[in-house]
Every structure is written in structure tokens, then in C-alpha cells.
Coordinates of C-alpha atoms in Angstrom, one line a residue:
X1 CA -9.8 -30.2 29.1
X2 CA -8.4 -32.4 31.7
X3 CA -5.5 -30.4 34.2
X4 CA -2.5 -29.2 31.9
X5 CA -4.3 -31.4 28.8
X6 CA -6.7 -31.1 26.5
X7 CA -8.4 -33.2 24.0
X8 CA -8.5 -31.7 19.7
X9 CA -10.4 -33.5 17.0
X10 CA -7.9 -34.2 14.3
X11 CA -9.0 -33.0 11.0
X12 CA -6.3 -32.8 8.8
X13 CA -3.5 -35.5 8.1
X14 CA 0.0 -34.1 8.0
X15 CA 2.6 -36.2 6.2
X16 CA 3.9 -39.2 7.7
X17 CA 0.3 -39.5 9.7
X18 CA -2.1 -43.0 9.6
X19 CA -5.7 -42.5 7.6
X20 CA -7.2 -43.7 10.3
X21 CA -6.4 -41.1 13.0
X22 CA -8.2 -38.7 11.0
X23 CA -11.7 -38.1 12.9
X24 CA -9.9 -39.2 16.9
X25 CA -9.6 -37.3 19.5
X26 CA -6.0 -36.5 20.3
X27 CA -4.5 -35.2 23.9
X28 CA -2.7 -32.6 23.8
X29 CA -0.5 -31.4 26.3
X30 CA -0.8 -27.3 27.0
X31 CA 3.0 -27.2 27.3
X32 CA 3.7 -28.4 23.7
X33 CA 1.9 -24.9 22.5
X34 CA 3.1 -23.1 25.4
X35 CA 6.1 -21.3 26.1
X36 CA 8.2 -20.0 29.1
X37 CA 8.6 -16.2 28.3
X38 CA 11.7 -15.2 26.2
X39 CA 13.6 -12.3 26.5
X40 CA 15.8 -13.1 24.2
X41 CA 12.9 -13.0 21.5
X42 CA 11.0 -10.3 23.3
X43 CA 14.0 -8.2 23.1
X44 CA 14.5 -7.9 19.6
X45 CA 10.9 -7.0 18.8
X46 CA 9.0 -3.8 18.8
X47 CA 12.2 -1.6 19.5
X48 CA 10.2 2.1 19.2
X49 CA 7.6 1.3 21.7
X50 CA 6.5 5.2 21.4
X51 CA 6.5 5.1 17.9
X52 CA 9.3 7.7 18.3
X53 CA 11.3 7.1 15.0
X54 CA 8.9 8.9 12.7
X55 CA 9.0 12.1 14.3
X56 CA 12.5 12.1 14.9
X57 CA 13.7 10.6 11.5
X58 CA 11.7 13.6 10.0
X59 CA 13.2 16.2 11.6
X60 CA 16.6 14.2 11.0
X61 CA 15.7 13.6 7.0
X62 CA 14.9 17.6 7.1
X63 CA 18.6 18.5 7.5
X64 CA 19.9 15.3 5.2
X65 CA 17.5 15.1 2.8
X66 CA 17.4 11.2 2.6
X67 CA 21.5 11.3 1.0
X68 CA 21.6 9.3 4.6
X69 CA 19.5 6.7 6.4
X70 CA 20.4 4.2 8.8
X71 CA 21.0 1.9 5.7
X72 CA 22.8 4.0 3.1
X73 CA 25.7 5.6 4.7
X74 CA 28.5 3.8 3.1
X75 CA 30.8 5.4 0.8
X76 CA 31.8 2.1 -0.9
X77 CA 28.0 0.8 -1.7
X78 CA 26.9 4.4 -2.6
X79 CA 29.6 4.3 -5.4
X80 CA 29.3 0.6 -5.9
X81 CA 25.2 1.2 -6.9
X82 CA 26.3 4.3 -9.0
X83 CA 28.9 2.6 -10.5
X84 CA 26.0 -0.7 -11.7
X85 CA 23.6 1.8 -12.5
X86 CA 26.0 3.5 -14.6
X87 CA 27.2 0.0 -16.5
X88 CA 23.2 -0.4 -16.9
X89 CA 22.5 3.0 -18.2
X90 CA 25.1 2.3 -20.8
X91 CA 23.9 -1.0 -22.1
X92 CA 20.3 0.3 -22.5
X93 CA 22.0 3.4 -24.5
X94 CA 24.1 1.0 -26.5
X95 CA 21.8 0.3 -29.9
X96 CA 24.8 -2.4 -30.9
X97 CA 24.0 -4.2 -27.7
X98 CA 20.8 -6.7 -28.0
X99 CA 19.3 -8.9 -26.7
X100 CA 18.9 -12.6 -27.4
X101 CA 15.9 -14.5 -28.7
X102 CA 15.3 -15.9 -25.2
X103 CA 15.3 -12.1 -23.4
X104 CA 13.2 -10.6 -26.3
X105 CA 10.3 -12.8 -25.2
X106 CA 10.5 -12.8 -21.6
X107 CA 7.4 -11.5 -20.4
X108 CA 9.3 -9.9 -17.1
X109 CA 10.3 -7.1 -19.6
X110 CA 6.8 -6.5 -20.9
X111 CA 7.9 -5.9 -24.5
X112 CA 10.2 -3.1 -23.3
X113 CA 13.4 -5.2 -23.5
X114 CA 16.4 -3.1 -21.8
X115 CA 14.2 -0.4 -21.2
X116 CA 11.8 -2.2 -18.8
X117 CA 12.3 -2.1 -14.9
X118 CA 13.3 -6.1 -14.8
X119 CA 16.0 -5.3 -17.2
X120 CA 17.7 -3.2 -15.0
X121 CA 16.6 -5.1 -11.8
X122 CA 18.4 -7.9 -13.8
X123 CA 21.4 -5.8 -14.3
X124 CA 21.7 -4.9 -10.5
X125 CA 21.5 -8.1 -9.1
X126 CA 23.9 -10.0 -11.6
X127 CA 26.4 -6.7 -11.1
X128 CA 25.8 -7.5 -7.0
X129 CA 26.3 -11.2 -7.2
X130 CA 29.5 -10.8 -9.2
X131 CA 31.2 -8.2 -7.1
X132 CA 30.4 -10.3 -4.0
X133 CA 31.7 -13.5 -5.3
X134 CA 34.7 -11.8 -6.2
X135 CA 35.3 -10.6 -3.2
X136 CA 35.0 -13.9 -1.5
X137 CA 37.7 -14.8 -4.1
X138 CA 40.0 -12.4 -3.0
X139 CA 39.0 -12.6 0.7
X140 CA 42.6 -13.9 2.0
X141 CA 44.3 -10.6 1.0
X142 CA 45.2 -8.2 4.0
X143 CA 44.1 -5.2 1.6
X144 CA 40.7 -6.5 0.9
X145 CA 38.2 -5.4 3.2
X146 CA 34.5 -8.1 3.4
X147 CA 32.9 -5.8 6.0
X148 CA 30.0 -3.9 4.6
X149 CA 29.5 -5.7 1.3
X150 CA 25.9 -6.4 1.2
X151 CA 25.5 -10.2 0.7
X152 CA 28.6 -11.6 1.5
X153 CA 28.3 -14.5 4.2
X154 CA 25.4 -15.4 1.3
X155 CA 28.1 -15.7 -1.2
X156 CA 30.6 -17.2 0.7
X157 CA 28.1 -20.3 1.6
X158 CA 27.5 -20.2 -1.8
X159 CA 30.9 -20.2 -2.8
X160 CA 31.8 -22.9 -0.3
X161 CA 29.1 -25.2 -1.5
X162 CA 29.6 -25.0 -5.3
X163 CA 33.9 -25.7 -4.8
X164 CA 34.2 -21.7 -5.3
X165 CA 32.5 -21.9 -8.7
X166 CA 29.0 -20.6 -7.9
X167 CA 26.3 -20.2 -10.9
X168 CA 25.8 -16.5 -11.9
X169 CA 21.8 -16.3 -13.6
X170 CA 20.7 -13.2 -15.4
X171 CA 17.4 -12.5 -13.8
X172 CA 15.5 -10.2 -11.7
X173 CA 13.7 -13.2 -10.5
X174 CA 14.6 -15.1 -7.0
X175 CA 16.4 -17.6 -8.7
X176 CA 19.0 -15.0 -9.3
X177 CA 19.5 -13.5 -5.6
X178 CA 22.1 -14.2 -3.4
X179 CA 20.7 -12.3 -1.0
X180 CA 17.0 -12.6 0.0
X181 CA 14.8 -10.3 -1.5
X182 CA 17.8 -9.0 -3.4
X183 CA 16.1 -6.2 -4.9
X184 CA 15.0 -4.4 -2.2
X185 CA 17.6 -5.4 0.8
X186 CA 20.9 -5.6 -2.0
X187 CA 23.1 -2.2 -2.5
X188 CA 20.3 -1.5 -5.7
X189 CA 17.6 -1.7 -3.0
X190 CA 19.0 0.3 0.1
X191 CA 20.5 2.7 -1.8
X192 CA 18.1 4.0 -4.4
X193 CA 16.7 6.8 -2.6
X194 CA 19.7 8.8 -2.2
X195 CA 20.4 8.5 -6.1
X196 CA 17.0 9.3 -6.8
X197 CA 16.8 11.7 -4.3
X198 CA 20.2 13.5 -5.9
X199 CA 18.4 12.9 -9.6
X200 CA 20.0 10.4 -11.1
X201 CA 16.9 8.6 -11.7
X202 CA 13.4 8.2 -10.4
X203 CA 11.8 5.4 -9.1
X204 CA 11.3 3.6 -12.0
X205 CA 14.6 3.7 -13.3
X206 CA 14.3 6.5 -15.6
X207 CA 17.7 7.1 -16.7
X208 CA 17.2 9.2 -19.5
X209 CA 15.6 12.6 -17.8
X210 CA 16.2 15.8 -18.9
X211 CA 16.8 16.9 -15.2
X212 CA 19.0 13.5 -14.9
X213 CA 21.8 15.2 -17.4
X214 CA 23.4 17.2 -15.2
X215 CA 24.4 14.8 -12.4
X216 CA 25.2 12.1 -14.9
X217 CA 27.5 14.3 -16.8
X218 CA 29.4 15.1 -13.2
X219 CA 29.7 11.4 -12.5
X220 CA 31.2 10.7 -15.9
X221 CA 33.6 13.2 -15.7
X222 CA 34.9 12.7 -12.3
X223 CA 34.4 8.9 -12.5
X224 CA 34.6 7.0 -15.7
X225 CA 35.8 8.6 -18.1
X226 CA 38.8 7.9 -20.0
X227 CA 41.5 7.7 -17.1
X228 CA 39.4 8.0 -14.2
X229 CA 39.3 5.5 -11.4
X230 CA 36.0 3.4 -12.6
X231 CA 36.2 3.8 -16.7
X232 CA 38.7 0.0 -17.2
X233 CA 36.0 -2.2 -15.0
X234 CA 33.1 0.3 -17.3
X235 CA 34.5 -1.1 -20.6
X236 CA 35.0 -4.7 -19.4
X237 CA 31.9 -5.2 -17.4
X238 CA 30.0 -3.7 -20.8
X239 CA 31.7 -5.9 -22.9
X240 CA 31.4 -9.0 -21.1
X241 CA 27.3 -8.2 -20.5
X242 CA 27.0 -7.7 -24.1
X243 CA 27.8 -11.3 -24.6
X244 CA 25.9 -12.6 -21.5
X245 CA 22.4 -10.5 -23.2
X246 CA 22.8 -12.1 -26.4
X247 CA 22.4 -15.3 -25.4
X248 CA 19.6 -16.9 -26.6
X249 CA 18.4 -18.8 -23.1
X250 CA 15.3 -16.8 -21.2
X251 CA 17.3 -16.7 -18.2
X252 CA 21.1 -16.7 -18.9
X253 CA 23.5 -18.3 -16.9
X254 CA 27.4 -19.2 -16.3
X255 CA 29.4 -20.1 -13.9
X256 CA 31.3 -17.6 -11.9
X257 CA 35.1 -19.6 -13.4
X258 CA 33.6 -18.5 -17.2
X259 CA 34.3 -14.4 -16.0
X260 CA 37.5 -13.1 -17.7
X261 CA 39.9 -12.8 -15.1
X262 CA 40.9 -9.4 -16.0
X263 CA 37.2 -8.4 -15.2
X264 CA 37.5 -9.9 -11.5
X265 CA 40.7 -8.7 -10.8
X266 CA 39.6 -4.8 -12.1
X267 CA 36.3 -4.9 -9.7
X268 CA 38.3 -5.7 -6.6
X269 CA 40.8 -3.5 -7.4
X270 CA 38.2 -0.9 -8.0
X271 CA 36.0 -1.9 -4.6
X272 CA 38.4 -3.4 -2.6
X273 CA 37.7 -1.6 0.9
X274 CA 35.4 1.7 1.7
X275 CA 38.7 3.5 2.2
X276 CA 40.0 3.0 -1.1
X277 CA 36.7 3.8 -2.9
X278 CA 36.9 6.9 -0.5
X279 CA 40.2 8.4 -1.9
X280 CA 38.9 8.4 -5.1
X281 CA 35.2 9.4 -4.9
X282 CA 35.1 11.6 -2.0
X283 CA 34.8 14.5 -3.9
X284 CA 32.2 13.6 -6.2
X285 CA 30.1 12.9 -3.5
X286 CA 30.3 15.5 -1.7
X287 CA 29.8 17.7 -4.3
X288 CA 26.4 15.8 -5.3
X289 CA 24.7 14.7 -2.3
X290 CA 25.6 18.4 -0.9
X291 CA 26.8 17.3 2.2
X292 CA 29.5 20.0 3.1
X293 CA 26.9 22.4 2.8
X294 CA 23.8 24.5 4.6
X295 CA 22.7 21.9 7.5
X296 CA 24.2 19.2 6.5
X297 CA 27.4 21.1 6.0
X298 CA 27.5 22.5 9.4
X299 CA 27.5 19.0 11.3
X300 CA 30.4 18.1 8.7
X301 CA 32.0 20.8 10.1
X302 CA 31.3 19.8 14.0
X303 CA 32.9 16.2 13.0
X304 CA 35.7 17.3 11.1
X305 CA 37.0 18.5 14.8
X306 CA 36.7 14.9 16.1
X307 CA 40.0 14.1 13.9
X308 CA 43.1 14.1 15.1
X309 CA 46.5 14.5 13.7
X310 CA 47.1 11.3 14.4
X311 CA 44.5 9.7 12.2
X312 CA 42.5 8.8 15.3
X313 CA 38.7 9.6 16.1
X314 CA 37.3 11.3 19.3
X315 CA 33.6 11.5 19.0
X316 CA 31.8 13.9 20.4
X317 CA 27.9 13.4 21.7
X318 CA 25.4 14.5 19.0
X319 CA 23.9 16.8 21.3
X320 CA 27.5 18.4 21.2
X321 CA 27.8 18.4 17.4
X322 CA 24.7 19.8 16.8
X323 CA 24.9 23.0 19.2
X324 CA 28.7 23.1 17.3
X325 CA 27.2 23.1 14.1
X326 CA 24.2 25.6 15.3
X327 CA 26.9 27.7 16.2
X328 CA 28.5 28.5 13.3
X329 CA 28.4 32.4 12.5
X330 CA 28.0 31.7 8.7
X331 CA 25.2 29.7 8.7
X332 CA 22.4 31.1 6.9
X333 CA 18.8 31.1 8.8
X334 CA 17.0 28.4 7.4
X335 CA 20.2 26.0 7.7
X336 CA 20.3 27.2 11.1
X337 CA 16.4 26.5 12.2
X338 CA 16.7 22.7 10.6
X339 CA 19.3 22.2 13.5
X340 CA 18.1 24.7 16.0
X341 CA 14.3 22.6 15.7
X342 CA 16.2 19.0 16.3
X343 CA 17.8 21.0 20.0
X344 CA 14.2 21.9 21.0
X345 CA 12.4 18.4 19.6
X346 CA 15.1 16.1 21.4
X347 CA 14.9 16.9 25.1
X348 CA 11.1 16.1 24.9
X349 CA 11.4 13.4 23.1
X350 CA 14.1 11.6 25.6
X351 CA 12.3 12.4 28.9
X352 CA 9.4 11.0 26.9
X353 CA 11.3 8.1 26.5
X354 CA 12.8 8.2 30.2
X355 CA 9.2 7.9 31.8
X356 CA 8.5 4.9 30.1
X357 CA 11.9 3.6 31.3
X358 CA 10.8 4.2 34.8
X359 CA 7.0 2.8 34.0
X360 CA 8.9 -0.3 32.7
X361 CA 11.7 -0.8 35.4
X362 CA 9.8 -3.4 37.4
X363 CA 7.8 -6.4 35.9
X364 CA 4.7 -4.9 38.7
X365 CA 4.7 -1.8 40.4
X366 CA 1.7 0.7 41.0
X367 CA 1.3 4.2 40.0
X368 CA 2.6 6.0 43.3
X369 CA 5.9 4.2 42.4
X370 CA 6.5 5.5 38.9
X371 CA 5.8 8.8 40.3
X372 CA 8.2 8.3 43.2
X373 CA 11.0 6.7 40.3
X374 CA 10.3 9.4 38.4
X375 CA 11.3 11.8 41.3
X376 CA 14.3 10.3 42.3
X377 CA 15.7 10.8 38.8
X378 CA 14.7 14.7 39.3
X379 CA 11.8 15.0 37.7
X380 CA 8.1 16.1 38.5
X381 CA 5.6 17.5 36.8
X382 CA 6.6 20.5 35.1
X383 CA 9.3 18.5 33.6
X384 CA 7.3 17.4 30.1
X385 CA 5.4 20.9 30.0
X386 CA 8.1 22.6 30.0
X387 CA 10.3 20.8 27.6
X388 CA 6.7 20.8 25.2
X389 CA 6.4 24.6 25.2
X390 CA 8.9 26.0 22.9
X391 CA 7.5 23.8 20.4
X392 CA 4.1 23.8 21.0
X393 CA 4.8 27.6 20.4
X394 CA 6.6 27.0 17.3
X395 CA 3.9 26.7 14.3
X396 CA 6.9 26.9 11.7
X397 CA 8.3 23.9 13.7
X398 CA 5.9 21.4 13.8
X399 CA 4.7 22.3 9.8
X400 CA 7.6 20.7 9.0
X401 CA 6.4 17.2 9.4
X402 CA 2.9 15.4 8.6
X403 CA 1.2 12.5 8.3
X404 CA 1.9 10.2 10.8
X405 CA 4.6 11.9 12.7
X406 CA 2.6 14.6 13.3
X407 CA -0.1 13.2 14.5
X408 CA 2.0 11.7 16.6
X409 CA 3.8 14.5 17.7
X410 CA 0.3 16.5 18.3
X411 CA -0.4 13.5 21.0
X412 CA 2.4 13.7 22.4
X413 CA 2.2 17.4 23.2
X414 CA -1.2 17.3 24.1
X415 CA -0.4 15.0 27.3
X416 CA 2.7 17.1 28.1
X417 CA -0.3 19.9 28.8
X418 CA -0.7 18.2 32.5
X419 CA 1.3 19.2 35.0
X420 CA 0.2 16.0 36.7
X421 CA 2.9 13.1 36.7
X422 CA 0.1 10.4 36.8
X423 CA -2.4 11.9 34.1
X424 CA 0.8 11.9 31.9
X425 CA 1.6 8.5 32.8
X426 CA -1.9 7.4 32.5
X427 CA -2.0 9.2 28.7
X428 CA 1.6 7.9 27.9
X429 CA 0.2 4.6 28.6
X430 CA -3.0 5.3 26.0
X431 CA -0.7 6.5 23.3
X432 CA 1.7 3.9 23.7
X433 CA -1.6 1.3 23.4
X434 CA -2.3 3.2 20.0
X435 CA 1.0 3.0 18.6
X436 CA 1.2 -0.6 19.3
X437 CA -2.4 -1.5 18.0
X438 CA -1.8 0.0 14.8
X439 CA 1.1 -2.3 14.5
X440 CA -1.3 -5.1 15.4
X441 CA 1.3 -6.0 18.2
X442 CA 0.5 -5.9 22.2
X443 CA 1.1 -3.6 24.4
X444 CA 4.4 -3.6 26.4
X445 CA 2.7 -2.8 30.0
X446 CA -0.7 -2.7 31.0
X447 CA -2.5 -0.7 33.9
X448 CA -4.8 -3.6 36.0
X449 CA -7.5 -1.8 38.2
X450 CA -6.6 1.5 37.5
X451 CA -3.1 1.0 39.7
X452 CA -0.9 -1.6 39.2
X453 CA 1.2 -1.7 36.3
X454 CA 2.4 -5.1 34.8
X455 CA 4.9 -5.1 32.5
X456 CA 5.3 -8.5 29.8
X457 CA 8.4 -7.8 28.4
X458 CA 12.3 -7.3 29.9
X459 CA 12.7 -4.9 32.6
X460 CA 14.5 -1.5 31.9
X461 CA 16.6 -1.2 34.8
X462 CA 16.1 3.1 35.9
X463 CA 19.8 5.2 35.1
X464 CA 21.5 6.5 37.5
X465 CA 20.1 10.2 38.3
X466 CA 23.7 11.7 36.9
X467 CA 23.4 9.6 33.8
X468 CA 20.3 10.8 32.9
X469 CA 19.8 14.9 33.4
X470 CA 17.3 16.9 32.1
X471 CA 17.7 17.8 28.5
X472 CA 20.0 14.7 27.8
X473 CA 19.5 12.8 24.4
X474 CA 19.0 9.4 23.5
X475 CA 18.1 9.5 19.8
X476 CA 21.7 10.5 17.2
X477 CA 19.1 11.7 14.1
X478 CA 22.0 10.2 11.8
X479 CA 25.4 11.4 13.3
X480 CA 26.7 8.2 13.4
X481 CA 25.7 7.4 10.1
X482 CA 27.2 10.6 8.7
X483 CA 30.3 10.2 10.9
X484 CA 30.4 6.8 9.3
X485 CA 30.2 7.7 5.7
X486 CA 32.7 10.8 6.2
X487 CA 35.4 8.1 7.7
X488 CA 35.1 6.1 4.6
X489 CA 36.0 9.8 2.2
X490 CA 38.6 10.0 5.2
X491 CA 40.2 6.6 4.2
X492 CA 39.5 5.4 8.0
X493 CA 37.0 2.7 7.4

């Protein structure tokens, strides 16, 4: 190594290289491998330094029972995937419907045919990729709304490449996806565990359970049958995948101009905007996720009393919706303890939060001036104990998650037991090492000889002391989500 270069032995020959500089000695400057520091980058990575998300998800999930998650909480998608589960659930139920020489043989369906998984994998994604580029179609109209439709800037390059006349392939294979890794990021993917949560099916696409019956009997009645918003596009769409299955090809394909019009036309009318879907199907839902009810129920109660006459929204914090919601005189116990567990798990998990704010405000700074930050934001001490007790006291509470959040959670309560600012700082640190090790990432900060902190990521600049009091909250354990999927039913979104 000579100053900022050193010499490599060149082994392998990339394309484009000469024979003969395989074997040579090659100098290499240290600032081609080397890069300045990037927030930017930095900043997007690793956004739960504490690993807080599991434990507080749990808790959140407890109340919701997974009919909401950060990435299901639309009103359109949820009744989109129904809808393309529902089309798919009919063709496999449809003996006159079969499949062509070229499908028969695939060995993706592993001699199941339209009872295998990548049949109805196949189904999702060609239902998906229609839908978007229909929508793309369409996208001019003032009445059509893009947002939210998983997929679309995809499509639209797609459309825009192909003249507007992209290829449509029947396949649960990559060749098929719009979207990257369709079947898990696409509405199918992102929205399967409320339905199978809610009993429509289970993970593998079971359609035909005994304990599926009644919820698919509630979605035909409210949804497609004869009359009902969704039963035109049911018949068309059937009709028009009957023909695309019989073809004899292994993978079969057309072009997006070959779709009947009539079959466009009826699945933007049908999808056009959240709102729309949400006039229609807002009562189903609610009536089978169970959202108006127990728990749940109760914060749908606490938002309703954001609306206004005037069609306008004023939220309210979620630590204000939830003590609304743990208010309400009707609420039976247990509903009441999923919500009353979240107001004693939040506080503790913020000021958690808050002290590594304050160890991260300053790219170097030693112990004595954590403490002295964490003072001036009045705290000391007794501030983690404190907040720890009522749930280290509460056995019920903290049997209500396992696994990994509550092992974490059991750390985290065990270095609340100091009533010493810098032993909790100094166990804060070791936990936060752990969490990031067994993401085999680096830590965010690091203690050098036992004092000095040095931080290798963007600073967190401290809140002001009236921003931040005691018992404030920083994680929304789904409100927003829920608020979100309500304004859709609400005709809002």
C-alpha cells in the first residue's frame, strides 16, 4: 500500500478486459472503493433502531386482529383482492371451464390444474395487471382516481412503451408481473392476511372450507349477486378467462387491445376511486372484518368524532382516540384491557425512544452529556422505572405477546429496573447492539473508552422540552391506517 493507493493482483477478467492483464498488479486508488458518508442512504435504513415495532405491532394487531397493517388499509384493494379471488374461486368451481392442452401439462400446477396454488397465483396477477392497465387507460378522466392502485407507474411505463397496447401473459411466473415480485408485493400479496384472517381462505388458497361457507355466502349476497355492484364485471371477467384457459399455449398471452371493451369499461366503473368502492362495500366490510365492534369498534367510535358536517377531517392524536375509545361506558372488559394495555405500553416505549434521541443528538458527546440532555428535557432517573412498573406488574399484560417481542420487551424492562440514568443508557446501548446484530447490520452509536459516544449515522436534533412531555407518544399502533381505510367507506378518499 503506497499513501491513499494500493496495489491488487488481478484474477478474474471482466468483459471488455485484455488476456494479458490477468496475473498484473493493478493500483488502485482507496477513494474508488471509498465513500464520503451519506445521509441520504443512511437515513432510509434501519428505521427501528430499538427494534420497537414488534412489541408495539403486537399489542396494536391484539386490538385489530391483522384486518389492518400498514399495508392493507385500503378499502378499494381489500375489495379489489376479494373481488379476483372471487372470479378465481368461480373458475376453479366451474367443471365447464378447462383448461388447454398447454396448462394441463404445466408442471407449475403439479397435476392439480385449477386447483393448484400457481393457478390461482396465475389468476391474481393477470386480474392485477388488467385492472391496472385499465386504469392507465382511463387515467385522463377527472372521476378516476390512480392513487393507491398497486402497480401503476409499472403499468403506465409499460403502457407508454408498448403504444398503450401492453402484453397480458397468464402466468404466476415473473414473466407475468408488472410489478416486482407481484405475488407477494401486488394487492393478492399485501392483502391475503386479512381475508385469510376473516376466513375466506387459508394460506394455500383453500377456497372450498367448510368454515369458508359462511363469509363467502355474505360476500355473494352483498356483492355479486344478480344486481349487486360487482356481479356484470363477475360474468364478463369469467367469461372472457374461460377463453384465455382454453388456449392451448403453456403460458397464454394477448395483448391488452384483444380485451372486450365492455370488460374494461365495467372494471373501472366498478374500481374507479376508493370512494366509490367505499359507497358500495362499506357495509360488507364492516360487517366481516368486525371493525365497528369490541376494540376495534371503540376507536371507530373515537374517529367518527373527527368528522365534521362539513365533510372535513380534524384528527385527533392517537393517544386522544385511544383514552376516547377506553372511555366508552359500554365497552365490555376484555375490549377495554386490549386498549387500556396499549395506554400503559406506550409512554415506555416513547421515553425509550426519547433517550436514544438524546444519545444520538450529537455525532460525539460523552456520557455526563446525555445525562445532562436528558435533564433538560425533564427527565431523570425515575423516569423509565416508573413508566416500567405498571406493566412489569401486569402478568396478564405482557402474556399477550411472545417470541421475539417479548423477549424484547423482558429487556427492555429489565434496564428500566435502574434508577441510574447512565446504567440505563449504558444497557440501552447493549440492547440496541443486540437488536442490530441480529439484523447483521451495525450499530447506530458506539461507547469508545467507556465515555465518549460516537454516533455514524444523522444526528437527531433533541425536541424542545414542551414538545416532548412525559407520557407523550410517538408510535399510532394503526390509527392512521384505520382512519385511512374508514375515509374510503366515508367516500373521502
Amino acid at each position: 500500500m503506497n499513501g491513499s493507493y494500493f496495489e491488487v493482483n488481478v484474477l478474474a477478467i471482466a468483459p471488455g478486459t485484455r488476456d494479458s492483464e490477468a496475473g498484473m498488479k493493478r493500483q488502485i486508488a482507496l477513494s474508488d472503493l471509498l465513500t464520503e458518508f451519506d445521509e441520504r442512504i443512511s437515513s432510509e435504513l434501519n428505521v427501528d433502531p430499538l427494534g420497537l415495532q414488534v412489541i408495539w405491532s403486537a399489542y396494536g394487531q391484539k386490538i385489530f386482529r391483522n384486518r389492518i397493517s400498514s399495508i392493507s388499509n385500503d378499502v378499494r384493494n381489500y375489495t379489489l383482492n376479494l373481488f379476483n379471488h372471487w372470479v378465481t374461486k368461480a373458475l376453479v368451481e366451474d367443471d365447464a371451464v378447462q383448461l388447454g392442452k398447454g396448462l394441463l401439462h404445466d408442471k407449475a400446477y403439479a397435476g392439480r390444474g385449477k386447483d393448484s396454488a400457481a393457478f390461482k397465483q396465475a389468476c391474481m396477477i393477470y386480474l392485477e395487471n388488467v385492472f391496472a392497465f385499465a386504469m392507465v387507460e382511463v387515467q385522463a378522466d377527472a372521476s378516476v382516481q390512480t392513487g393507491g392502485v398497486l402497480g401503476i407507474s409499472k403499468a403506465r411505463r409499460r403502457w407508454e412503451e408498448t403504444n398503450g397496447n401492453p402484453q397480458l401473459v397468464f402466468s404466476p411466473g415473473a414473466r407475468a408481473h408488472v410489478l416486482m415480485r407481484q405475488n407477494s408485493l401486488g394487492v393478492s400479496g399485501r392483502y391475503k392476511t386479512p381475508l385469510v384472517e376473516m376466513g375466506f381462505f387459508d394460506g394455500s388458497y383453500d377456497y372450498a372450507l367448510p368454515s369458508s361457507r359462511p363469509q363467502w355466502q355474505k360476500a355473494q349476497a352483498q356483492l355479486f349477486a344478480q344486481g349487486k355492484p360487482l356481479a356484470r364485471l363477475q360474468a364478463l371477467m369469467h367469461a372472457h378467462l374461460a377463453e384465455v384457459l382454453a388456449d392451448v399455449r403453456r403460458e397464454p398471452e394477448l395483448n391488452f387491445a384483444e380485451l372486450p371493451q365492455a370488460l374494461k369499461h365495467a372494471f373501472v366503473a366498478a374500481f374507479r376511486s376508493p370512494s366509490s368502492v367505499g359507497a358500495y362495500a362499506r357495509d360488507f366490510w364492516l360487517g366481516v372484518t368486525e371493525l365497528d365492534q369490541g376494540a376495534p369498534g371503540a376507536l371507530y367510535e373515537a374517529l367518527k368524532q373527527e368528522w365534521l358536517p362539513d365533510g372535513q377531517v380534524r384528527e385527533q392524536p392517537t393517544q386522544q382516540v385511544f383514552a376516547l375509545a377506553a372511555g366508552r361506558a359500554s365497552l365490555a372488559a376484555g375490549d377495554r384491557d386490549k386498549l387500556e394495555r396499549v395506554r400503559v405500553l406506550e409512554p415506555f416505549l416513547a421515553e425509550l425512544d426519547l433517550l436514544l434521541g438524546v444519545m444520538l443528538s450529537a455525532k460525539s458527546q460523552s456520557l455526563a452529556e446525555v445525562l445532562a440532555g436528558w435533564k433538560s428535557l425533564d427527565r431523570d432517573g425515575d423516569t423509565l422505572p416508573r413508566l416500567a412498573e405498571p406493566i412489569e406488574v401486569n402478568a396478564a399484560m405482557r402474556e399477550q405477546v411472545s417470541g421475539t417481542a417479548a423477549e424484547r420487551l423482558t429487556e427492555l424492562l429489565a434496564l428500566a429496573r435502574s434508577n441510574s440514568v447512565q446504567q440505563q443508557v449504558e444497557s440501552l446501548l447493549k440492547y440496541h447492539e443486540r437488536v442490530m446484530d441480529a439484523r447483521g447490520q451495525s450499530p447506530w452509536l458506539r461507547l469508545l473508552n467507556g465515555s465518549q459516544l460516537k454516533i455514524d449515522v444523522r444526528i437527531r436534533p433533541l425536541p424542545a422540552k414542551e414538545d416532548r412531555p412525559v407520557d407523550a407518544w410517538v408510535h399510532q399502533y394503526y390509527v392512521p391506517q384505520f382512519r385511512h381505510l374508514l375515509s374510503g367507506m366515508r367516500g373521502l378518499v
